[in-house]
Amino acid sequence: MTTAPVPIASGRPESFAADVRAGLTKTPQKELPSKYLYDQLGSRLFDAICELPEYGLTRADERLLRRHSPEIADQMPGNLLVCELGSGSGGKTRWILEALTRRRQISYYPIEISPLALSLCQRELADIDSLAIVGLEREYLDGLRHVSERRGTDQAILVMFLGSTIGNFSAPADLRFLQDIRRLLRPGDFLLLGSDLLKPIPDLISAYDDNLGVTAAFNLNLLSRVNLELGADFDLRQFRHEARFNTVTSSVEMHLRSLRAQTVTIGTHFRVDFQDGETIWTENSHKYSLAEIAEKAQTANFRVQAQWVDQQWPFAENLLMAE
Ligand code: AVJ
């Protein structure tokens, strides 16, 4: 059962332009927000990343969800709505939705800033019986607020935040984000949180710098998007993808390295100088420990109900209950 997506415009072009300007004028480290990686092509490239042999993260997430969905569904109250922050194209959500709808009717609200991912997700899950899908093209917290304001008095919410997207919020923003979610929930609501765990650095680097160059294309596409949407003249051949592990923050960072000194023009007035070798920081992927997740969850006023870990690719599914 599918409902048409609610056409709420989210990605205001002014904010993209403003964020690009702010990020590229930062010193000493230029940066661009990772959420802009997911335009139409970027969302497709990300789906391709999930199929790469080096990128075990999505398969681990999916295995855990498949294996533990019955157990998770058993713990959920009868009157429940499900909200997913960043549904992507919906593949791994199937298991949990199928387990939940075995017992009850469910309204499922995927919240996505990528209209392509949202429509793929709605198509992918349309065959599940007893499921009403209401896509919201909004930022995460806006979408969650919208849903939480409209829920019934005795209806609980299960928020799903999978795929370790939490790791894109560099500490302490990850904790603040958990607190922001918690504020929109009531005691007894749930958060199912996927988090990638620390593992040997060479495995992490290969996962973010694959042999086919898909992640490089995903990263460089951000410059292509700035060219297309903001009229810039980035020469993509003069920048190179780089993945590094920051041992201080325990994060994989993606950067785009300028291969020479160059000046890029964005729109008609804005010019940015790059030194030879200078980088733009485009993404942070924090790698957690189980204890760190538990501690942040508790600080944000959640009780840790369970932490399940995949054996093949260290990754955790954390079931948290709002206290
Ligand atoms: C979707 C944010 C979890 O950080 O691993 C994949 C995005 N970046 N390869 C991640 C990503 C490079 C991914 N998340």
Short mmCIF file of C-alpha atoms and ligand atoms in Angstrom, two decimals:
data_model
loop_
_atom_site.label_atom_id
_atom_site.label_comp_id
_atom_site.label_asym_id
_atom_site.label_seq_id
_atom_site.Cartn_x
_atom_site.Cartn_y
_atom_site.Cartn_z
CA MET A 1 0.00 0.00 0.00
CA THR A 2 1.56 3.30 -1.06
CA THR A 3 0.63 6.91 -0.51
CA ALA A 4 2.01 9.62 -2.75
CA PRO A 5 4.95 11.51 -1.26
CA VAL A 6 3.99 14.69 0.47
CA PRO A 7 5.48 17.36 -1.80
CA ILE A 8 7.19 19.49 0.78
CA ALA A 9 10.14 21.29 -0.75
CA SER A 10 13.20 20.96 1.42
CA GLY A 11 16.44 21.57 -0.42
CA ARG A 12 16.22 25.30 -0.78
CA PRO A 13 18.85 26.35 -3.33
CA GLU A 14 19.78 29.44 -1.28
CA SER A 15 20.90 27.25 1.60
CA PHE A 16 23.06 25.10 -0.71
CA ALA A 17 24.74 28.24 -2.06
CA ALA A 18 25.17 29.66 1.45
CA ASP A 19 26.56 26.40 2.83
CA VAL A 20 29.01 26.07 -0.07
CA ARG A 21 30.19 29.63 0.42
CA ALA A 22 30.59 29.21 4.16
CA GLY A 23 32.41 25.88 3.79
CA LEU A 24 34.84 27.02 1.11
CA THR A 25 35.80 30.17 2.98
CA LYS A 26 36.65 28.26 6.18
CA THR A 27 40.28 28.41 7.25
CA PRO A 28 42.54 26.57 7.61
CA GLN A 29 40.40 23.61 6.44
CA LYS A 30 37.88 24.10 3.63
CA GLU A 31 34.84 21.86 3.88
CA LEU A 32 31.54 20.96 2.25
CA PRO A 33 28.65 19.36 4.17
CA SER A 34 28.30 15.64 3.42
CA LYS A 35 24.52 15.81 3.09
CA TYR A 36 25.01 17.43 -0.34
CA LEU A 37 26.66 14.24 -1.65
CA TYR A 38 23.17 12.82 -2.23
CA ASP A 39 21.79 14.43 -5.36
CA GLN A 40 20.27 12.13 -7.97
CA LEU A 41 23.59 10.79 -9.26
CA GLY A 42 25.12 10.80 -5.77
CA SER A 43 22.28 8.67 -4.41
CA ARG A 44 22.80 6.16 -7.22
CA LEU A 45 26.55 6.12 -6.61
CA PHE A 46 25.93 5.52 -2.92
CA ASP A 47 23.71 2.55 -3.80
CA ALA A 48 26.60 1.24 -5.90
CA ILE A 49 29.00 1.72 -2.95
CA CYS A 50 26.76 -0.54 -0.88
CA GLU A 51 27.38 -3.34 -3.42
CA LEU A 52 31.18 -3.01 -3.31
CA PRO A 53 33.12 -5.93 -1.86
CA GLU A 54 35.23 -3.51 0.21
CA TYR A 55 32.22 -1.75 1.79
CA GLY A 56 30.89 -4.30 4.26
CA LEU A 57 28.85 -1.80 6.27
CA THR A 58 25.48 -2.05 4.52
CA ARG A 59 25.55 -5.84 4.30
CA ALA A 60 26.35 -6.05 8.03
CA ASP A 61 23.47 -3.70 8.83
CA GLU A 62 21.16 -5.79 6.68
CA ARG A 63 22.26 -9.12 8.21
CA LEU A 64 21.65 -7.80 11.72
CA LEU A 65 18.24 -6.44 10.82
CA ARG A 66 17.24 -9.66 9.13
CA ARG A 67 18.39 -11.79 12.02
CA HIS A 68 16.98 -9.71 14.88
CA SER A 69 13.78 -8.28 13.37
CA PRO A 70 11.49 -10.86 15.01
CA GLU A 71 13.00 -10.09 18.41
CA ILE A 72 12.73 -6.35 17.86
CA ALA A 73 9.13 -6.64 16.67
CA ASP A 74 8.26 -8.66 19.80
CA GLN A 75 9.35 -5.79 22.03
CA MET A 76 7.25 -3.18 20.24
CA PRO A 77 3.83 -2.06 21.49
CA GLY A 78 0.73 -2.81 19.41
CA ASN A 79 -0.03 0.76 18.46
CA LEU A 80 3.10 1.87 16.70
CA LEU A 81 4.24 4.15 13.93
CA VAL A 82 7.63 3.88 12.31
CA CYS A 83 9.76 6.77 11.21
CA GLU A 84 13.03 6.33 9.34
CA LEU A 85 15.65 9.06 9.15
CA GLY A 86 17.36 8.78 5.77
CA SER A 87 15.58 5.77 4.36
CA GLY A 88 17.82 5.59 1.32
CA SER A 89 16.31 3.30 -1.27
CA GLY A 90 14.66 1.15 1.40
CA GLY A 91 16.24 -2.28 0.88
CA LYS A 92 17.31 -3.06 4.42
CA THR A 93 14.16 -1.68 6.04
CA ARG A 94 12.09 -4.48 4.53
CA TRP A 95 12.93 -7.05 7.24
CA ILE A 96 11.86 -4.97 10.15
CA LEU A 97 8.71 -3.72 8.42
CA GLU A 98 7.72 -7.26 7.47
CA ALA A 99 8.25 -8.46 11.04
CA LEU A 100 6.24 -5.56 12.47
CA THR A 101 3.32 -5.86 10.05
CA ARG A 102 2.91 -9.56 10.85
CA ARG A 103 1.12 -8.39 14.00
CA ARG A 104 -0.25 -4.92 13.26
CA GLN A 105 -1.01 -2.26 10.71
CA ILE A 106 1.91 0.12 10.44
CA SER A 107 2.29 3.63 9.10
CA TYR A 108 5.83 4.10 7.89
CA TYR A 109 7.28 7.57 7.37
CA PRO A 110 10.57 7.59 5.46
CA ILE A 111 12.22 11.00 5.88
CA GLU A 112 14.65 11.84 3.11
CA ILE A 113 16.16 14.94 1.53
CA SER A 114 16.84 12.98 -1.65
CA PRO A 115 13.64 12.82 -3.73
CA LEU A 116 15.12 10.00 -5.81
CA ALA A 117 15.91 7.84 -2.76
CA LEU A 118 12.43 8.57 -1.41
CA SER A 119 10.66 7.42 -4.54
CA LEU A 120 12.86 4.32 -4.88
CA CYS A 121 12.10 3.49 -1.26
CA GLN A 122 8.35 3.82 -1.77
CA ARG A 123 8.50 1.59 -4.82
CA GLU A 124 10.73 -0.99 -3.12
CA LEU A 125 8.41 -1.43 -0.12
CA ALA A 126 5.03 -0.99 -1.86
CA ASP A 127 4.25 -4.72 -1.84
CA ILE A 128 4.25 -5.11 1.97
CA ASP A 129 0.71 -5.78 3.24
CA SER A 130 -0.68 -3.75 6.14
CA LEU A 131 1.87 -0.99 5.50
CA ALA A 132 0.96 2.63 4.73
CA ILE A 133 3.95 4.57 3.41
CA VAL A 134 4.01 8.33 3.77
CA GLY A 135 7.23 9.80 2.40
CA LEU A 136 8.41 13.14 3.78
CA GLU A 137 10.93 15.13 1.77
CA ARG A 138 12.40 16.97 4.74
CA GLU A 139 15.43 17.29 6.94
CA TYR A 140 15.54 14.62 9.67
CA LEU A 141 14.41 16.61 12.68
CA ASP A 142 11.78 18.57 10.74
CA GLY A 143 10.32 15.31 9.50
CA LEU A 144 10.38 13.69 12.93
CA ARG A 145 8.74 16.75 14.51
CA HIS A 146 6.03 16.66 11.86
CA VAL A 147 5.27 13.00 12.60
CA SER A 148 5.54 13.31 16.36
CA GLU A 149 3.10 16.27 16.46
CA ARG A 150 0.49 14.27 14.58
CA ARG A 151 0.64 10.95 16.40
CA GLY A 152 -2.21 9.58 18.53
CA THR A 153 -2.07 9.88 22.33
CA ASP A 154 -1.44 6.18 22.83
CA GLN A 155 0.68 5.63 19.77
CA ALA A 156 4.37 4.85 20.25
CA ILE A 157 7.08 5.78 17.77
CA LEU A 158 9.93 3.63 16.56
CA VAL A 159 12.59 5.83 14.97
CA MET A 160 15.09 4.03 12.78
CA PHE A 161 18.43 5.65 12.05
CA LEU A 162 20.39 2.97 10.23
CA GLY A 163 23.59 2.63 8.22
CA SER A 164 25.72 4.54 10.74
CA THR A 165 24.71 7.91 9.37
CA ILE A 166 25.03 9.05 13.01
CA GLY A 167 28.80 8.85 12.39
CA ASN A 168 28.56 11.72 9.92
CA PHE A 169 27.84 14.06 12.83
CA SER A 170 31.31 14.62 14.25
CA ALA A 171 31.43 14.49 18.04
CA PRO A 172 29.90 16.19 19.97
CA ALA A 173 27.24 16.78 17.28
CA ASP A 174 26.32 13.07 17.36
CA LEU A 175 25.33 13.33 21.02
CA ARG A 176 23.43 16.55 20.38
CA PHE A 177 21.58 14.85 17.55
CA LEU A 178 20.57 11.98 19.85
CA GLN A 179 19.36 14.57 22.36
CA ASP A 180 17.41 16.38 19.62
CA ILE A 181 15.72 13.11 18.67
CA ARG A 182 14.99 12.32 22.31
CA ARG A 183 13.29 15.70 22.80
CA LEU A 184 10.81 14.85 20.05
CA LEU A 185 9.97 11.49 21.68
CA ARG A 186 8.02 10.35 24.74
CA PRO A 187 9.10 7.80 27.34
CA GLY A 188 8.52 4.32 25.93
CA ASP A 189 9.33 5.33 22.34
CA PHE A 190 12.21 3.54 20.63
CA LEU A 191 15.26 4.39 18.59
CA LEU A 192 16.92 1.69 16.50
CA LEU A 193 20.39 3.02 15.79
CA GLY A 194 22.95 1.46 13.44
CA SER A 195 26.59 2.27 14.19
CA ASP A 196 29.75 1.18 12.45
CA LEU A 197 32.45 -0.02 14.84
CA LEU A 198 36.17 0.54 14.92
CA LYS A 199 38.07 -2.07 12.90
CA PRO A 200 41.56 -2.42 11.41
CA ILE A 201 42.53 0.77 9.61
CA PRO A 202 43.44 -0.91 6.27
CA ASP A 203 39.89 -2.37 6.11
CA LEU A 204 38.46 1.07 6.75
CA ILE A 205 40.61 2.76 4.14
CA SER A 206 39.68 0.18 1.46
CA ALA A 207 36.01 0.64 2.31
CA TYR A 208 36.28 4.36 1.57
CA ASP A 209 38.78 4.13 -1.29
CA ASP A 210 37.63 1.15 -3.32
CA ASN A 211 39.50 -0.31 -6.28
CA LEU A 212 36.76 0.49 -8.78
CA GLY A 213 36.82 4.15 -7.89
CA VAL A 214 33.10 4.33 -7.09
CA THR A 215 33.71 6.19 -3.82
CA ALA A 216 36.04 8.56 -5.66
CA ALA A 217 33.25 9.27 -8.14
CA PHE A 218 30.76 9.71 -5.27
CA ASN A 219 33.05 12.25 -3.64
CA LEU A 220 33.98 14.14 -6.83
CA ASN A 221 30.32 14.31 -7.80
CA LEU A 222 29.93 16.91 -5.08
CA LEU A 223 32.05 19.29 -7.15
CA SER A 224 30.05 18.40 -10.23
CA ARG A 225 26.89 19.26 -8.33
CA VAL A 226 28.32 22.65 -7.35
CA ASN A 227 29.16 23.22 -11.02
CA LEU A 228 25.67 22.30 -12.21
CA GLU A 229 23.57 23.93 -9.53
CA LEU A 230 25.66 26.98 -8.67
CA GLY A 231 27.36 27.66 -11.98
CA ALA A 232 30.89 26.91 -10.81
CA ASP A 233 33.89 25.86 -12.91
CA PHE A 234 35.56 23.15 -10.82
CA ASP A 235 37.79 21.04 -13.10
CA LEU A 236 37.16 17.57 -11.66
CA ARG A 237 40.41 16.27 -13.12
CA GLN A 238 42.33 18.71 -10.99
CA PHE A 239 41.03 17.20 -7.74
CA ARG A 240 41.63 13.73 -6.31
CA HIS A 241 39.61 11.66 -3.87
CA GLU A 242 41.30 10.79 -0.60
CA ALA A 243 40.24 8.65 2.37
CA ARG A 244 42.19 8.95 5.62
CA PHE A 245 41.80 7.70 9.12
CA ASN A 246 41.94 10.31 11.84
CA THR A 247 43.17 8.48 14.95
CA VAL A 248 42.31 11.40 17.24
CA THR A 249 38.61 11.42 16.31
CA SER A 250 38.43 7.72 15.29
CA SER A 251 36.89 8.72 11.98
CA VAL A 252 37.40 8.02 8.32
CA GLU A 253 37.55 11.36 6.55
CA MET A 254 36.92 11.90 2.87
CA HIS A 255 38.74 14.79 1.26
CA LEU A 256 39.16 16.20 -2.23
CA ARG A 257 42.75 17.21 -2.86
CA SER A 258 43.65 20.00 -5.25
CA LEU A 259 46.33 18.71 -7.64
CA ARG A 260 47.73 22.18 -8.27
CA ALA A 261 47.36 25.80 -7.27
CA GLN A 262 44.12 26.96 -8.87
CA THR A 263 41.25 29.42 -8.62
CA VAL A 264 37.66 28.28 -8.95
CA THR A 265 34.78 30.62 -9.72
CA ILE A 266 31.35 29.93 -8.27
CA GLY A 267 28.47 31.86 -9.81
CA THR A 268 29.47 35.29 -11.00
CA HIS A 269 31.20 36.82 -8.00
CA PHE A 270 32.60 34.20 -5.68
CA ARG A 271 36.19 33.03 -6.21
CA VAL A 272 38.05 30.41 -4.20
CA ASP A 273 41.83 29.92 -4.27
CA PHE A 274 43.36 26.52 -3.72
CA GLN A 275 46.98 25.87 -2.92
CA ASP A 276 48.72 22.88 -4.46
CA GLY A 277 47.78 19.91 -2.25
CA GLU A 278 45.13 21.73 -0.24
CA THR A 279 41.99 19.70 0.54
CA ILE A 280 38.25 20.13 0.93
CA TRP A 281 36.93 17.95 3.74
CA THR A 282 33.68 16.42 2.53
CA GLU A 283 32.72 13.71 5.03
CA ASN A 284 33.39 12.37 8.48
CA SER A 285 32.51 8.75 9.29
CA HIS A 286 33.07 8.12 12.94
CA LYS A 287 33.82 4.55 14.03
CA TYR A 288 32.34 3.73 17.43
CA SER A 289 32.91 1.32 20.27
CA LEU A 290 29.91 -0.37 21.91
CA ALA A 291 30.63 1.42 25.18
CA GLU A 292 30.75 4.80 23.47
CA ILE A 293 27.33 4.27 21.89
CA ALA A 294 25.87 3.10 25.20
CA GLU A 295 27.31 6.09 27.01
CA LYS A 296 26.03 8.61 24.48
CA ALA A 297 22.61 6.95 24.44
CA GLN A 298 22.38 7.14 28.23
CA THR A 299 23.52 10.74 28.30
CA ALA A 300 20.74 11.51 25.83
CA ASN A 301 18.24 9.81 28.17
CA PHE A 302 17.78 6.51 26.37
CA ARG A 303 17.99 3.08 27.98
CA VAL A 304 20.05 0.54 26.03
CA GLN A 305 17.76 -2.46 25.48
CA ALA A 306 20.14 -4.40 23.22
CA GLN A 307 23.31 -4.12 21.16
CA TRP A 308 23.74 -6.72 18.44
CA VAL A 309 27.08 -7.03 16.64
CA ASP A 310 27.80 -8.56 13.24
CA GLN A 311 30.67 -11.04 13.31
CA GLN A 312 31.84 -10.57 9.72
CA TRP A 313 32.01 -6.77 9.69
CA PRO A 314 32.07 -5.13 13.13
CA PHE A 315 28.87 -3.10 13.15
CA ALA A 316 26.23 -2.69 15.87
CA GLU A 317 22.47 -2.42 15.85
CA ASN A 318 21.47 -0.62 19.04
CA LEU A 319 17.92 -0.79 20.35
CA LEU A 320 17.31 2.19 22.63
CA MET A 321 14.21 3.12 24.62
CA ALA A 322 13.36 6.68 25.60
CA GLU A 323 13.25 7.04 29.42
C1 AVJ B 1 25.76 6.51 4.50
C2 AVJ B 1 26.92 8.04 5.81
C3 AVJ B 1 26.88 5.80 6.46
O1 AVJ B 1 29.76 7.18 6.09
O2 AVJ B 1 29.93 5.11 5.48
C4 AVJ B 1 30.02 5.67 2.05
C5 AVJ B 1 28.46 7.26 3.37
N1 AVJ B 1 30.70 7.66 2.33
N2 AVJ B 1 31.22 5.80 1.47
C6 AVJ B 1 29.38 6.21 5.42
C7 AVJ B 1 29.69 6.86 2.61
C8 AVJ B 1 31.62 7.00 1.62
C9 AVJ B 1 28.17 6.35 4.52
N3 AVJ B 1 26.94 6.69 5.31
#
